XYZ file of C-alpha atoms in Angstrom:
580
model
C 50.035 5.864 4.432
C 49.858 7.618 0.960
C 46.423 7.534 -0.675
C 46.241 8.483 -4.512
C 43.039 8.665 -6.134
C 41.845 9.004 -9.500
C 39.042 10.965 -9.714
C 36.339 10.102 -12.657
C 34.625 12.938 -14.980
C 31.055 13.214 -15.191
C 29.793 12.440 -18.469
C 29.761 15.355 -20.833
C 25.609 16.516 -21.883
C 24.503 16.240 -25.690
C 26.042 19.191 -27.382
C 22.791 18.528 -29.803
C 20.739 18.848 -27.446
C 22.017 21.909 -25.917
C 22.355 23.267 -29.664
C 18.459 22.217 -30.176
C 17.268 24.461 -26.960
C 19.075 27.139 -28.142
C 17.571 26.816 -31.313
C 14.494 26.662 -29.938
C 15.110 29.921 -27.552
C 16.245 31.692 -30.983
C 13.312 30.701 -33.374
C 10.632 31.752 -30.573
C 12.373 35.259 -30.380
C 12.056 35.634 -34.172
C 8.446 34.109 -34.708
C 7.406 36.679 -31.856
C 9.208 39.599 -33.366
C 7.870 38.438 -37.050
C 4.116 38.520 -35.530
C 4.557 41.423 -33.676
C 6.287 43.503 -37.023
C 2.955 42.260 -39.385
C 0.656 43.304 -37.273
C 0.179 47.072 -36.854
C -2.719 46.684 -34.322
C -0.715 44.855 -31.779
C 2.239 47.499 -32.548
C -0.401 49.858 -31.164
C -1.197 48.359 -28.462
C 2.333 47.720 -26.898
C 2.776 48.580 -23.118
C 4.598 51.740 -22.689
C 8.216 51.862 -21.252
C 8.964 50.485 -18.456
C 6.113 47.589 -18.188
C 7.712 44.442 -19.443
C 6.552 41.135 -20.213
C 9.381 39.802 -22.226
C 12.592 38.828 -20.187
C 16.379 37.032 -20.886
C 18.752 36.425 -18.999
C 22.315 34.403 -19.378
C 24.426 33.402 -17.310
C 27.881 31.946 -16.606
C 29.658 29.980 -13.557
C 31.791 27.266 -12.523
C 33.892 25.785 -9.616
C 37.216 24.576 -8.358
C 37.321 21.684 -5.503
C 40.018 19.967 -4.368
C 39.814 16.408 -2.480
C 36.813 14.429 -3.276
C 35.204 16.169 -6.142
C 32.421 13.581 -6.335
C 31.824 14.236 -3.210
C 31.361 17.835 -3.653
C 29.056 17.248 -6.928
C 26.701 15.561 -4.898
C 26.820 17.618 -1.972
C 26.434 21.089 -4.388
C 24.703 19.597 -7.242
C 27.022 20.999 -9.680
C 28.684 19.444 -12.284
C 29.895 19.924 -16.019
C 32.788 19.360 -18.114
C 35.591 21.471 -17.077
C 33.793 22.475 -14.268
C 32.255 25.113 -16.494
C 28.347 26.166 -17.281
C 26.907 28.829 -19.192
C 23.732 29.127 -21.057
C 20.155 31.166 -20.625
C 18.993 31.585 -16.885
C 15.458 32.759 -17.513
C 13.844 33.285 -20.758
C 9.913 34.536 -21.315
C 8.601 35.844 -24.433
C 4.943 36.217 -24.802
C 2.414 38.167 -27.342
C -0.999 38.589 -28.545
C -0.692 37.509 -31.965
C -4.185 38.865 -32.641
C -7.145 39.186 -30.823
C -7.709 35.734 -29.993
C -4.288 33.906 -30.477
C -1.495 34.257 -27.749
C 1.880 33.032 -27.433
C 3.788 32.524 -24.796
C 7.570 30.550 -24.346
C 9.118 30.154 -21.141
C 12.740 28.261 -21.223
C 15.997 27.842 -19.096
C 19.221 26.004 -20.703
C 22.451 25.968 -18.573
C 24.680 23.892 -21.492
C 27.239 21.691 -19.177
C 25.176 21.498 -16.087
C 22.154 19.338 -17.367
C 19.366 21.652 -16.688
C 16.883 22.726 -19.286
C 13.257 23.701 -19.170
C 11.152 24.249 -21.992
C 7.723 25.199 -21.954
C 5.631 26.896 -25.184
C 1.817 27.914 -25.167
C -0.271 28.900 -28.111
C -3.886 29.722 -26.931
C -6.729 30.434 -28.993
C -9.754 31.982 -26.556
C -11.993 30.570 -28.775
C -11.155 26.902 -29.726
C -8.133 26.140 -26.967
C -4.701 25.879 -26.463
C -1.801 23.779 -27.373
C 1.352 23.479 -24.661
C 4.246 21.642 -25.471
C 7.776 21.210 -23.695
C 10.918 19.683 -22.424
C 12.700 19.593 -18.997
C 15.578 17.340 -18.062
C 18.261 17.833 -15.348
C 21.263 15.655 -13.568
C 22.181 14.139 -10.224
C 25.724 13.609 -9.703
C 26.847 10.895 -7.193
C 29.533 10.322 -5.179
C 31.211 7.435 -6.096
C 34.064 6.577 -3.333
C 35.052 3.145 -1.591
C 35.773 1.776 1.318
C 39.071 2.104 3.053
C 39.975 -1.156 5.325
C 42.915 -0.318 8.133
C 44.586 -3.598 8.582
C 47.308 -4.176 10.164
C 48.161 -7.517 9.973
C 49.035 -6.418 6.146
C 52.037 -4.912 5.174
C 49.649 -1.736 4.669
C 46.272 -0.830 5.331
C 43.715 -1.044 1.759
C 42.333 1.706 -0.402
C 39.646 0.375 -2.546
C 39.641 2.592 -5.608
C 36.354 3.577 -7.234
C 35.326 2.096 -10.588
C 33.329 5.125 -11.296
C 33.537 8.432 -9.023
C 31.754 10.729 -10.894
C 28.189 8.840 -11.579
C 25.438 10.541 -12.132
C 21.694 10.176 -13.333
C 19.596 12.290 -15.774
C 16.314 12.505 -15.739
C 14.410 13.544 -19.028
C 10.884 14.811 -19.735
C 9.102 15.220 -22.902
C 5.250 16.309 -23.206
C 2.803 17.832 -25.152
C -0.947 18.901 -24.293
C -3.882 19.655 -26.566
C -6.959 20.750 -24.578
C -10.398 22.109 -26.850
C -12.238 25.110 -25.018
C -15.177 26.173 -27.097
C -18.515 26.931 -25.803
C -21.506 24.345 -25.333
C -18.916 21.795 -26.615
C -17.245 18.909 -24.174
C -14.035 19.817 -22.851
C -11.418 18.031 -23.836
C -7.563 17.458 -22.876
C -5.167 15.118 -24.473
C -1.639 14.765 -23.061
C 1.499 12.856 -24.218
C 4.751 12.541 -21.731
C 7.879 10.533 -22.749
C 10.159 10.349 -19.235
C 13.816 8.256 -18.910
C 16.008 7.891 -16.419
C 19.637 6.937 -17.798
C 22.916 7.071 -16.126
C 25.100 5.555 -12.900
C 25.047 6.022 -9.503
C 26.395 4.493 -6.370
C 24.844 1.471 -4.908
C 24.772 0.915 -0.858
C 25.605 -2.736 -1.545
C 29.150 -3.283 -1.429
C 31.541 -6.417 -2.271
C 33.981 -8.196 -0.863
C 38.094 -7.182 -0.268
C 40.543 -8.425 0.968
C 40.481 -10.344 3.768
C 36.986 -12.209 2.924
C 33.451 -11.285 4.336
C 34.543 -7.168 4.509
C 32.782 -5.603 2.696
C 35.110 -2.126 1.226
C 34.906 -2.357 -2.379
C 32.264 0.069 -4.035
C 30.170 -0.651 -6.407
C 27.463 0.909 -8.785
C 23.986 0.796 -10.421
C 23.112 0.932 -14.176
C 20.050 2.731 -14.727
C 18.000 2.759 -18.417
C 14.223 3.488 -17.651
C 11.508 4.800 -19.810
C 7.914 5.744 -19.273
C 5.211 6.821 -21.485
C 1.799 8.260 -20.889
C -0.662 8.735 -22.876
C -4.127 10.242 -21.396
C -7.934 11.675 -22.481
C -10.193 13.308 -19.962
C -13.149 14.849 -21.054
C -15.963 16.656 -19.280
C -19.331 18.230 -20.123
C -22.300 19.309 -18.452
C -25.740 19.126 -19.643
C -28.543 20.601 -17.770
C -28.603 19.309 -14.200
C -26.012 16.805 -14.915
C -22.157 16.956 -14.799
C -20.643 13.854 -16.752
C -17.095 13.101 -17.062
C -14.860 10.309 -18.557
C -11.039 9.733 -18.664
C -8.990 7.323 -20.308
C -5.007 6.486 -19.418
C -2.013 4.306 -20.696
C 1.056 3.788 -19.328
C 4.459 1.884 -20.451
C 7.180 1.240 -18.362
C 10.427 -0.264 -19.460
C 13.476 -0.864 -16.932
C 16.671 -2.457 -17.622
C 18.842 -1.858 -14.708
C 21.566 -3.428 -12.851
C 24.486 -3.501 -10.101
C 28.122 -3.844 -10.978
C 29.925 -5.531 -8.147
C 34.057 -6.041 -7.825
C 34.511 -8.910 -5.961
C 38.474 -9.117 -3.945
C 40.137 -6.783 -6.667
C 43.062 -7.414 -4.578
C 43.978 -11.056 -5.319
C 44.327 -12.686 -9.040
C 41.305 -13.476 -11.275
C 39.605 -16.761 -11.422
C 36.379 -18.430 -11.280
C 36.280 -19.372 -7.341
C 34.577 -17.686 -4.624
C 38.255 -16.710 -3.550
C 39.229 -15.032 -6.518
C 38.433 -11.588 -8.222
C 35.167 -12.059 -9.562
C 32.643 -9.147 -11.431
C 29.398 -9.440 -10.643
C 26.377 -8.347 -12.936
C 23.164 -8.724 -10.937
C 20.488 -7.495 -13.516
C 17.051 -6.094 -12.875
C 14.098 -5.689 -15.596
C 10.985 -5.126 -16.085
C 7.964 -3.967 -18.082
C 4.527 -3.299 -17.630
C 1.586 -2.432 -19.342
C -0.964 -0.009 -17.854
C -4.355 0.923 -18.861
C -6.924 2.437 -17.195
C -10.443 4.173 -17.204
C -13.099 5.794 -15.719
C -16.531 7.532 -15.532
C -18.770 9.566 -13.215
C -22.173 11.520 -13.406
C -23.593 13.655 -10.666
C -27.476 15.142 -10.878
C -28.698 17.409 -8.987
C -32.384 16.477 -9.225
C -33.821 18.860 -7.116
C -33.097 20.894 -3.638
C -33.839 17.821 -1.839
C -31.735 15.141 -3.688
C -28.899 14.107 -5.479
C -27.646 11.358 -7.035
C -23.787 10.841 -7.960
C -21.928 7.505 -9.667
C -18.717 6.516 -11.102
C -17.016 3.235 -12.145
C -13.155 2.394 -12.646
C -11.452 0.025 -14.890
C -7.826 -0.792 -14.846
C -5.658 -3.236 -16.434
C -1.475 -4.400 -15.798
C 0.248 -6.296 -17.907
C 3.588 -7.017 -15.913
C 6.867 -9.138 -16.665
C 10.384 -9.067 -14.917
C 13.650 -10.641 -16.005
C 16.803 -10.935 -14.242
C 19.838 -12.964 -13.813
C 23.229 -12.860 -11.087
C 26.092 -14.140 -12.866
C 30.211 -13.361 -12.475
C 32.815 -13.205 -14.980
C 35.899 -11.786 -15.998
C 33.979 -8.609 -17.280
C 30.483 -6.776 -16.643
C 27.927 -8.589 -18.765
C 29.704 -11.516 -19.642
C 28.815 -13.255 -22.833
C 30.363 -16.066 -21.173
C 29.464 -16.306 -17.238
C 31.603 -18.046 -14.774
C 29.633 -21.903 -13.963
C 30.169 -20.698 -10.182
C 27.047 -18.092 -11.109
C 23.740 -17.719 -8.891
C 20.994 -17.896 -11.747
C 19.996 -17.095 -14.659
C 17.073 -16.776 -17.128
C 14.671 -15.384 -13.750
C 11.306 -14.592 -15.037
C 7.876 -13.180 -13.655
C 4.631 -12.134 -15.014
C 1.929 -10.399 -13.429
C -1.948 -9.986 -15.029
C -3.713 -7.663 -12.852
C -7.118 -6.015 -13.514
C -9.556 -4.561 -11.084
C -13.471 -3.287 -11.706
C -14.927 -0.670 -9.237
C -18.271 1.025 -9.347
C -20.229 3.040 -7.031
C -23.888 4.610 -6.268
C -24.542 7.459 -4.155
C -28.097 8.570 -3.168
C -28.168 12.263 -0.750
C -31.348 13.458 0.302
C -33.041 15.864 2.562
C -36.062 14.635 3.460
C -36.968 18.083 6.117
C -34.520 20.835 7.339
C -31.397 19.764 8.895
C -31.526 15.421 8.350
C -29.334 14.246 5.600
C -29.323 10.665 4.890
C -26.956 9.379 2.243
C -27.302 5.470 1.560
C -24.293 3.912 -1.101
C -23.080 0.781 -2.605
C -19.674 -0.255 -3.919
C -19.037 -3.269 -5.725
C -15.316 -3.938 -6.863
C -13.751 -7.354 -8.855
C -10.381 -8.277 -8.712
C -8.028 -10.601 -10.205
C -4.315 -11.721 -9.915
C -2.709 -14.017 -11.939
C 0.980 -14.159 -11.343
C 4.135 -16.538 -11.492
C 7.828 -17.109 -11.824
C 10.392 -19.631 -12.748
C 14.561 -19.239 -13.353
C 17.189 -21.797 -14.184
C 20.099 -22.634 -11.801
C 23.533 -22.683 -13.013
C 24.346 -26.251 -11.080
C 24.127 -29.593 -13.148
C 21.926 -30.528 -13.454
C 20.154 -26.736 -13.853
C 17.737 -26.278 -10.972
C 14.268 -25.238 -12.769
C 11.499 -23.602 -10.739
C 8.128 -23.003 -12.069
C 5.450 -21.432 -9.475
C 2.739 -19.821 -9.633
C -0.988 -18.116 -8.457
C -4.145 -16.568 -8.904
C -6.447 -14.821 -6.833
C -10.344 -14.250 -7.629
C -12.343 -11.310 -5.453
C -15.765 -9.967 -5.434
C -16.213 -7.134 -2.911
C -19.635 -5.515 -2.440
C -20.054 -3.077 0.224
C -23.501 -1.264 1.628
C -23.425 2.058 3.311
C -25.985 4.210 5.266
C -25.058 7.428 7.054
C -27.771 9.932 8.480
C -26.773 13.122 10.128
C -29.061 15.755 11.888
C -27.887 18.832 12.766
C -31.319 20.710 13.439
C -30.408 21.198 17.436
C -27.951 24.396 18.055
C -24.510 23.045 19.014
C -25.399 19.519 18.991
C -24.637 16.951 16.127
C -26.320 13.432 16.081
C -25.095 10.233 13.792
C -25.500 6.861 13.051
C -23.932 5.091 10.365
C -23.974 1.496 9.145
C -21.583 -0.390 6.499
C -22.419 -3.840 5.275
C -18.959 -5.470 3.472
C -19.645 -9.364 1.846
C -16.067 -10.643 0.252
C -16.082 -13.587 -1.774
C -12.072 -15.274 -2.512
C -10.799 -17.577 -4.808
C -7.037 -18.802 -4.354
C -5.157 -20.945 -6.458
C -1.336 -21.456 -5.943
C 1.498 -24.135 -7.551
C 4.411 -24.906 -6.347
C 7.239 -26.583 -7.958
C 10.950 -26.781 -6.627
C 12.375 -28.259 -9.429
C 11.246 -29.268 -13.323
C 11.430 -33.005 -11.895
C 9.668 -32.845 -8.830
C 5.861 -32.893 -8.570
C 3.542 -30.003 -8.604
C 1.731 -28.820 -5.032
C -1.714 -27.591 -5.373
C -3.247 -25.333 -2.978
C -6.680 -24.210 -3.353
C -8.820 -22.529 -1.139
C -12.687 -20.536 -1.241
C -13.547 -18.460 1.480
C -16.542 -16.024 2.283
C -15.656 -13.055 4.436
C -18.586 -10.462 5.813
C -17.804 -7.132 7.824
C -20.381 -5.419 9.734
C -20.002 -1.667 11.591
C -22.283 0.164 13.458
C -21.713 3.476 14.686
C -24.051 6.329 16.711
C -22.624 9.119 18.266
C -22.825 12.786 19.043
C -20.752 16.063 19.022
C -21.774 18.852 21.995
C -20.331 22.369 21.231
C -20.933 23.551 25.005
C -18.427 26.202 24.751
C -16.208 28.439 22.091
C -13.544 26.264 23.013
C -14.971 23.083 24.112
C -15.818 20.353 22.270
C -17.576 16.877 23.225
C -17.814 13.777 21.422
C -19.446 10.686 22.409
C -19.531 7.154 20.329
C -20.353 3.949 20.412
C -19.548 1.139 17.637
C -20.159 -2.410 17.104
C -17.693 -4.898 14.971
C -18.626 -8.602 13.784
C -15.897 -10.281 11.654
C -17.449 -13.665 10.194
C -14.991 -15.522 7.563
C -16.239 -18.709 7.281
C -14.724 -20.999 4.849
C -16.580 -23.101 2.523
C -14.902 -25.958 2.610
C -11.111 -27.116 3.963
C -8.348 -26.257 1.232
C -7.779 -28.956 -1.578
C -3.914 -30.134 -1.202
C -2.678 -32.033 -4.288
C 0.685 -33.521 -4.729
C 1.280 -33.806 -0.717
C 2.010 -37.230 0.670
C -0.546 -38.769 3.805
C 2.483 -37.794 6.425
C 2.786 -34.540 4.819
C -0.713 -33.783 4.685
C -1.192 -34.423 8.586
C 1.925 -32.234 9.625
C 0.673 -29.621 7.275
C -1.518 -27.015 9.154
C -3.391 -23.653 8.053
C -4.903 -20.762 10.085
C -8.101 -20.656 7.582
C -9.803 -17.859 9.387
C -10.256 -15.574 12.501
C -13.795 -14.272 13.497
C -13.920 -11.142 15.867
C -16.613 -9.307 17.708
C -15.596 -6.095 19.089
C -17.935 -3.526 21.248
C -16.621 0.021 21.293
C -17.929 3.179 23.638
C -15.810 6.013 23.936
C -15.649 9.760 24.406
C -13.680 11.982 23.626
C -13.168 16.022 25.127
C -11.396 18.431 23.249
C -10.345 21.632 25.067
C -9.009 24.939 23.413
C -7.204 26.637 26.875
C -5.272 29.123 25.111
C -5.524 30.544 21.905
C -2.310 28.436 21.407
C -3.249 25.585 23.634
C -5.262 22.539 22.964
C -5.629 19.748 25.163
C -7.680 16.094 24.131
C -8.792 13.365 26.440
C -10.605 10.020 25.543
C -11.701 7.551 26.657
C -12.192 3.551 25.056
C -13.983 0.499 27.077
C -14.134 -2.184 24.576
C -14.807 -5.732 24.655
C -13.610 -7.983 21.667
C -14.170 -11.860 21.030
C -11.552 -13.831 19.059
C -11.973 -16.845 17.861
C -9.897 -19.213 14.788
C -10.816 -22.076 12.354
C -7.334 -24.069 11.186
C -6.600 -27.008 9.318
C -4.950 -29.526 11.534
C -3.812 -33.017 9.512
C -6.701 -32.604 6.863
C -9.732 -31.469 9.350
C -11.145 -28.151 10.638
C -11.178 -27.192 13.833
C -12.314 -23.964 15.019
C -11.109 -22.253 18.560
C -12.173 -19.582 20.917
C -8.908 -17.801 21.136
C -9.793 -14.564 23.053
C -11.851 -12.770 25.047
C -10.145 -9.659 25.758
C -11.493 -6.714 27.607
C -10.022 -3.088 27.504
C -9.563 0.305 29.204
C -8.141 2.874 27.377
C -6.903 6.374 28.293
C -4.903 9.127 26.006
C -3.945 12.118 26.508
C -2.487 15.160 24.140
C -1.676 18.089 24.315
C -0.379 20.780 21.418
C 1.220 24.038 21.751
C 1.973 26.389 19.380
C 4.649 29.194 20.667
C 4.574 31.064 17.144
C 2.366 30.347 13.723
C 5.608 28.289 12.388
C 6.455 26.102 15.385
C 4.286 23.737 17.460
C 5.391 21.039 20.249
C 2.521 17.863 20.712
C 2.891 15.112 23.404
């Protein structure tokens, strides 16, 4: 059999933008060289021959491939129009202005082969710098089908590609300002623009020729953009380091996959005819974001530390999966999956936390904390069917949670080669859950709502033994309790009697678990280490569920356990080492 393919060109790069980096290449050489020609005392000062700091370099390449080319883009990374790139390799320019100004470019800019990098710094050793640049570069895909040997069929199938030269190009724009100046906060403020544009090839394939086989190759549509916008600042005053940040973030993605449903066979509207398919894929989000600390060193003996964390997402998605005659129909087939799919998300979350270390005498540290966090979730969805009557969903949720969490670790290490702990962690969760349900706009709402308490309790004490240079002992116990207790049984609205007593929930699992282990840790060789441990532990389980509207709580488990592991880890040379 005769194959003949038609082999797809890789979109050609913005001559503009090509023209603009050289541009920019060009006007950094002159501003340097004006600088450098009005000021005699830097003329004075240049480095004599032979030490360079200013460096350009061009360069110029291409390729010839026969076969699958997009194959061999992908494979090299190499593409361009005509198979051709040229441009500047490495450029670095950079000059004292004066005696406190400096400039400084750094670029590369390969026109035809999507890679340029851009970076320029101006620094004033007084006051600061400002940086700004650009960097973007391309992925090239391969984008070849299936072949199907049949030979039931007067010949075997060669699904052609739609597109066999995808690729993606990735795009970064930033700039930075930070402020350097003495007894004054520092400060840096930083600006990025990314995107994310092109085609590639999808894993997902459609259907040929016979039905259910899936040869025919198909692609993704990619148009994303991000931008990020973020403060930090940090200053110290006395004792006392202080810092505080603040961040947002935008995210927009439009994307899709382009499917060719049975190419081979006449068009129509039926699952047995050609078909395109245009399954798309967006979303947005807003992100913001912020946080604090302060640290004190109060005297030799103590220190005390905290921070705290806000962050806030606004999130949608839209989609829809609809065939027609072309990609994107205006006018979508009636045979269509859905359409008008939407989501939202509201997300924010509230974190603080207080650390205490002191040294009370000589070797005992003892470092007590808290944590409290708040979270909430609010989130639903709902899309329209294309069957008539249209199919309308509408569910959604939201989820309440207060976390506050109590540590205490002391440590003395006043006894040579021996290292005693015990540590303790207090965790109290309180959960709010609200969820509807809806399978159609005609159908009643179902309500679920449920409260629950949660607590966590660890206990550790243990001990490390350095006997030996190359022997190491560790001994541990630890205690576990699990409580979640429910407040009450969860409130079901818009569930018939029968339903309600063939409904059941696992509400919540309680566990008690008693750990002692030890662990030896031998150093043979220089290059091999050998561990043992050992676990006996005992754990409790136990359940509460909702059986036909009433609790009922279980004993589930009582589960005792021996544990032994081994490792060992050898190291024949510094770059290679075999563990089992």
């Amino acid at each position: 059999m005769k194959t003949i393919s038609n082999f797809g060109i890789a979109k050609q790069p913005s001559k503009l933008r090509a023209a603009v980096c050289l541009c920019i290449g060009l006007l950094g050489s002159t501003f340097i060289y004006s600088a450098s020609a009005a000021s005699s005392d830097s003329a004075s000062k240049e480095k004599s021959d032979g030490d360079f700091n200013n460096v350009i370099e061009f360069t110029a390449g291409g390729f010839t491939a026969s076969g699958d080319r997009g194959a061999f883009r992908k494979t090299a990374s190499m593409g361009g129009v005509g198979d051709f790139y040229a441009g500047l390799q490495d450029l670095h320019i950079q000059r004292d202005i004066n005696s406190r100004l400096n400039f400084s470019l750094d670029g590369r800019a390969l026109v035809d082969a999507g890679d340029y990098d851009w970076t320029a710094v101006l620094t004033d050793s007084k006051i600061g710098y400002v940086k700004a640049g650009y960097n973007a570069y391309t992925t090239w895909y391969d984008g070849n089908g299936g072949f199907f040997p049949n030979s039931a069929l007067p010949a075997s199938t060669w699904y052609a590609p739609m597109n066999n030269g995808p690729d993606v190009e990735r795009s970064c724009v930033w700039a930075e300002f930070g402020l350097r100046m003495d007894k004054l906060p520092e400060v840096t403020f930083r600006m990025e623009h990314q995107s994310r544009d092109g085609e590639k090839d999808s894993t997902s394939w459609a259907e040929g020729n016979p039905a259910g086989n899936k040869y025919v190759p198909s692609f993704l549509q990619l148009d994303e953009i991000r931008d990020i916008y973020s403060l930090d600042i940090t200053h110290t005053i006395g004792k006392t380091d202080f810092g505080f940040g603040v961040r947002y973030e935008f995210n927009s993605n439009n994307d899709g996959r382009m499917e060719n449903f049975r190419p081979d066979v006449a068009a129509g509207t039926g699952s047995s005819n050609n078909r395109l398919l245009t399954d798309r894929q967006g979303s947005k989000a807003d992100i913001f974001s912020t946080h604090g600390y302060t640290e004190t060193h109060i005297n030799d003996k103590l220190s005390f530390s905290a921070g705290a964390a806000y962050m806030h997402m606004d999130s949608s998605t839209m989609g829809s999966r609809v065939y027609g005659a072309t990609f994107n129909p205006l006018l979508p087939y009636s045979t269509s999956v859905y359409k008008n799919m939407t989501g939202f998300g509201d997300y924010g979350d509230t974190v603080m936390n207080l650390n205490l270390n002191w040294t009370p005498i000589k070797d005992l540290i003892i470092t007590p904390s808290i944590r409290a966090e708040r979270e909430k979730v609010n989130a639903g969805a709902n899309y329209s069917s294309f069957a008539s009557p249209a199919v309308v969903t509408n569910d959604g949720s939201t989820l309440k949670t207060q976390t506050l969490t109590e540590g205490l670790d002391i440590r003395y290490v006043g006894i040579p080669n021996l290292s005693l702990y015990a540590q303790a962690e207090w965790n109290q969760v309180d959960s709010d859950v609200f969820e509807r349900l809806q399978a159609s706009s005609s159908a009643n709402p179902t309500l679920y709502v449920y409260d629950a308490d949660l607590d966590n309790d660890k206990y550790t004490i243990g001990a490390n033994w350095y006997p030996l240079n190359n022997l190491y002992v560790s001994v541990q116990g630890v205690h576990r309790d699990r409580f979640d207790d429910p407040s009450a049984a969860p409130y079901l609205i818009g569930l018939t009697d029968v339903n309600k007593a063939n409904t059941e929930y696992l509400i919540s699992q309680n566990l008690t678990q008693n750990d002692a282990n030890i662990r030896v840790t031998w150093r043979a060789l220089s290059n091999l280490t050998l561990v043992s441990r050992y676990d006996l532990q005992r754990s409790t389980i136990s359940n509460c569920q909702l059986g036909g509207g009433v609790l009922q709580r279980v004993d589930s488990g009582d589960i005792t356990s021996h544990i032994l592991s081994e490792s060992v880890t050898w190291s024949p040379t510094q770059r290679m080492y075999v563990q089992g």
